[in-house]
Tab-separated table of C-alpha atoms in Angstrom:
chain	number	residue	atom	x	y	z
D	1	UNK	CA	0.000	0.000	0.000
D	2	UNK	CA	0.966	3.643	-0.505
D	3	UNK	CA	2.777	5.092	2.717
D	4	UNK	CA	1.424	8.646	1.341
D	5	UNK	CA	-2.303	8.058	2.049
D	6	UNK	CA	-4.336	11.090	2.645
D	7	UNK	CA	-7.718	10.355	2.424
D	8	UNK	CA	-8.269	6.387	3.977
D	9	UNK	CA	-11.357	5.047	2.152
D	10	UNK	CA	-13.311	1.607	2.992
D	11	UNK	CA	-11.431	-0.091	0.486
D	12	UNK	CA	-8.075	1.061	1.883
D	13	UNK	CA	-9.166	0.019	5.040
D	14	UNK	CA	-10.469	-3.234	4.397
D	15	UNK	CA	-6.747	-3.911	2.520
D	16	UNK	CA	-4.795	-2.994	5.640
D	17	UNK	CA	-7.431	-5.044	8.364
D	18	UNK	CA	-6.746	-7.810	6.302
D	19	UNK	CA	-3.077	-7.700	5.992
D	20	UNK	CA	-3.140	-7.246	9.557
D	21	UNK	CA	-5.389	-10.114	9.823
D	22	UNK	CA	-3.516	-12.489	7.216
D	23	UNK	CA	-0.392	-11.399	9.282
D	24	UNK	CA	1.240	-9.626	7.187
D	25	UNK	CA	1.048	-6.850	9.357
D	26	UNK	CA	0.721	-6.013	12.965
D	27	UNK	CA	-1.550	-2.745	13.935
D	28	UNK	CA	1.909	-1.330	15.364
D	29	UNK	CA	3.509	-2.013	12.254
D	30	UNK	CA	1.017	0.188	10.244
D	31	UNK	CA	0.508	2.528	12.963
D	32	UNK	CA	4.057	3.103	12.651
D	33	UNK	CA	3.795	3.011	8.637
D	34	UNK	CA	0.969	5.544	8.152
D	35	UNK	CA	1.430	7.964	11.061
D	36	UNK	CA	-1.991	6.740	12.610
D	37	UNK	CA	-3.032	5.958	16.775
D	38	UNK	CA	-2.842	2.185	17.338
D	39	UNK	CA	-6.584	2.504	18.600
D	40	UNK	CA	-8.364	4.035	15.370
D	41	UNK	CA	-6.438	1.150	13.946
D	42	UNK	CA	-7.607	-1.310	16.448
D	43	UNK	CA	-11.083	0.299	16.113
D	44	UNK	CA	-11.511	-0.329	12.023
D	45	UNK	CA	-10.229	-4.285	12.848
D	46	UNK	CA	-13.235	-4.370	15.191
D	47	UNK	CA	-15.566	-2.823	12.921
D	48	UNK	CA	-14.375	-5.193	9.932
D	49	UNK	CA	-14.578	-8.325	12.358
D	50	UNK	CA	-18.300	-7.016	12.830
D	51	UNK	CA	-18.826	-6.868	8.977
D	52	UNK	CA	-17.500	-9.583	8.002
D	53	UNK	CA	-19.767	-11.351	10.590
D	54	UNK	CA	-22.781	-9.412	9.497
D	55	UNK	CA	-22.148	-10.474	6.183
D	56	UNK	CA	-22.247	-14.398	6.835
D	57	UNK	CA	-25.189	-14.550	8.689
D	58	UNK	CA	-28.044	-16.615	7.073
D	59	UNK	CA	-29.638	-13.257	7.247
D	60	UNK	CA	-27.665	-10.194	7.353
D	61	UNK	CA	-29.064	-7.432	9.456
D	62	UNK	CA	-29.476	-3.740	7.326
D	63	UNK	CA	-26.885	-1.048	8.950
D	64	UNK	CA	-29.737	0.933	10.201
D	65	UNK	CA	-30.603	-2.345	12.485
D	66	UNK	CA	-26.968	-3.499	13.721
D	67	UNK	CA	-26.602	0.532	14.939
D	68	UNK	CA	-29.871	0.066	16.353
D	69	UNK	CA	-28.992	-3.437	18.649
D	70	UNK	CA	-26.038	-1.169	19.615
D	71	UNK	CA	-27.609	1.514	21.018
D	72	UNK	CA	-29.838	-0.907	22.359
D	73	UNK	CA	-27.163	-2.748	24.587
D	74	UNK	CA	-25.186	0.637	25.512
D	75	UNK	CA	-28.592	1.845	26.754
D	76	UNK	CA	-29.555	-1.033	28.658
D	77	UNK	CA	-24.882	-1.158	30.011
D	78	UNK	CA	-25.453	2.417	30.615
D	79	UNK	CA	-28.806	1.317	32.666
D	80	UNK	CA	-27.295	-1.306	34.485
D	81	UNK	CA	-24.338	1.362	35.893
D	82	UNK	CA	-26.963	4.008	36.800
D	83	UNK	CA	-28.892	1.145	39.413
D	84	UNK	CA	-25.201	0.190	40.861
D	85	UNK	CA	-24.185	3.621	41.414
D	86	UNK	CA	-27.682	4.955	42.838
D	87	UNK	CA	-27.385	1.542	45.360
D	88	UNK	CA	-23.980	2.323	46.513
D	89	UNK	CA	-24.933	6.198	47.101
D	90	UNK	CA	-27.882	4.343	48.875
D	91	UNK	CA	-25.680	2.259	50.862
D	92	UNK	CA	-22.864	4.944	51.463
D	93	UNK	CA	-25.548	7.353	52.776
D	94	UNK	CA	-27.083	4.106	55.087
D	95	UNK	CA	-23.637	3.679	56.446
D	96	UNK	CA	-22.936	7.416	57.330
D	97	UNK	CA	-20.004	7.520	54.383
D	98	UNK	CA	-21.243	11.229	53.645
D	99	UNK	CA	-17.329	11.680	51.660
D	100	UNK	CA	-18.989	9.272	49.177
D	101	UNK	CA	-22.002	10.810	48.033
């Protein structure tokens, strides 16, 4: 690939996860090679690994629906950390632990 990239488009992308998944490459390699963070690297791998999984289901869920079943489970993660921290506030303020509100 061209070590002067300036604009990175999907198809780039897709060349470089899989080199780096073929192991051809390491994400420290290329961040090294294109002047690019190690996690927006990272990050497209994950992304790929999603679409390529989307893409060999029996039935392959539309964008608009895999963004949905993501906000979906952040929502109901961000949920789930809103009840622990209002119960330890709750049980903080039961013990007297005012330092921890």
């Amino acid at each position: 690939m061209d070590d002067d990239i300036k604009r990175w488009t999907a198809k780039r992308k897709a060349a470089l996860i899989l080199d780096i998944i073929q192991g051809k490459t390491t994400v420290a390699e290329a961040s090294r090679a294109y002047d690019l963070p190690p996690s927006e690297i990272e990050e497209w791998v994950e992304e790929g690994k999603k679409g390529m999984e989307n893409a060999l289901r029996t039935k392959p869920l539309e964008i608009k629906e895999q963004y949905e079943r993501q906000l979906r489970e952040l929502q109901e993660a961000y949920g789930e950390a809103m009840l622990e921290l209002r119960a330890r506030k709750k049980l903080n303020s039961l013990l007297g632990n005012e330092d921890d509100k």
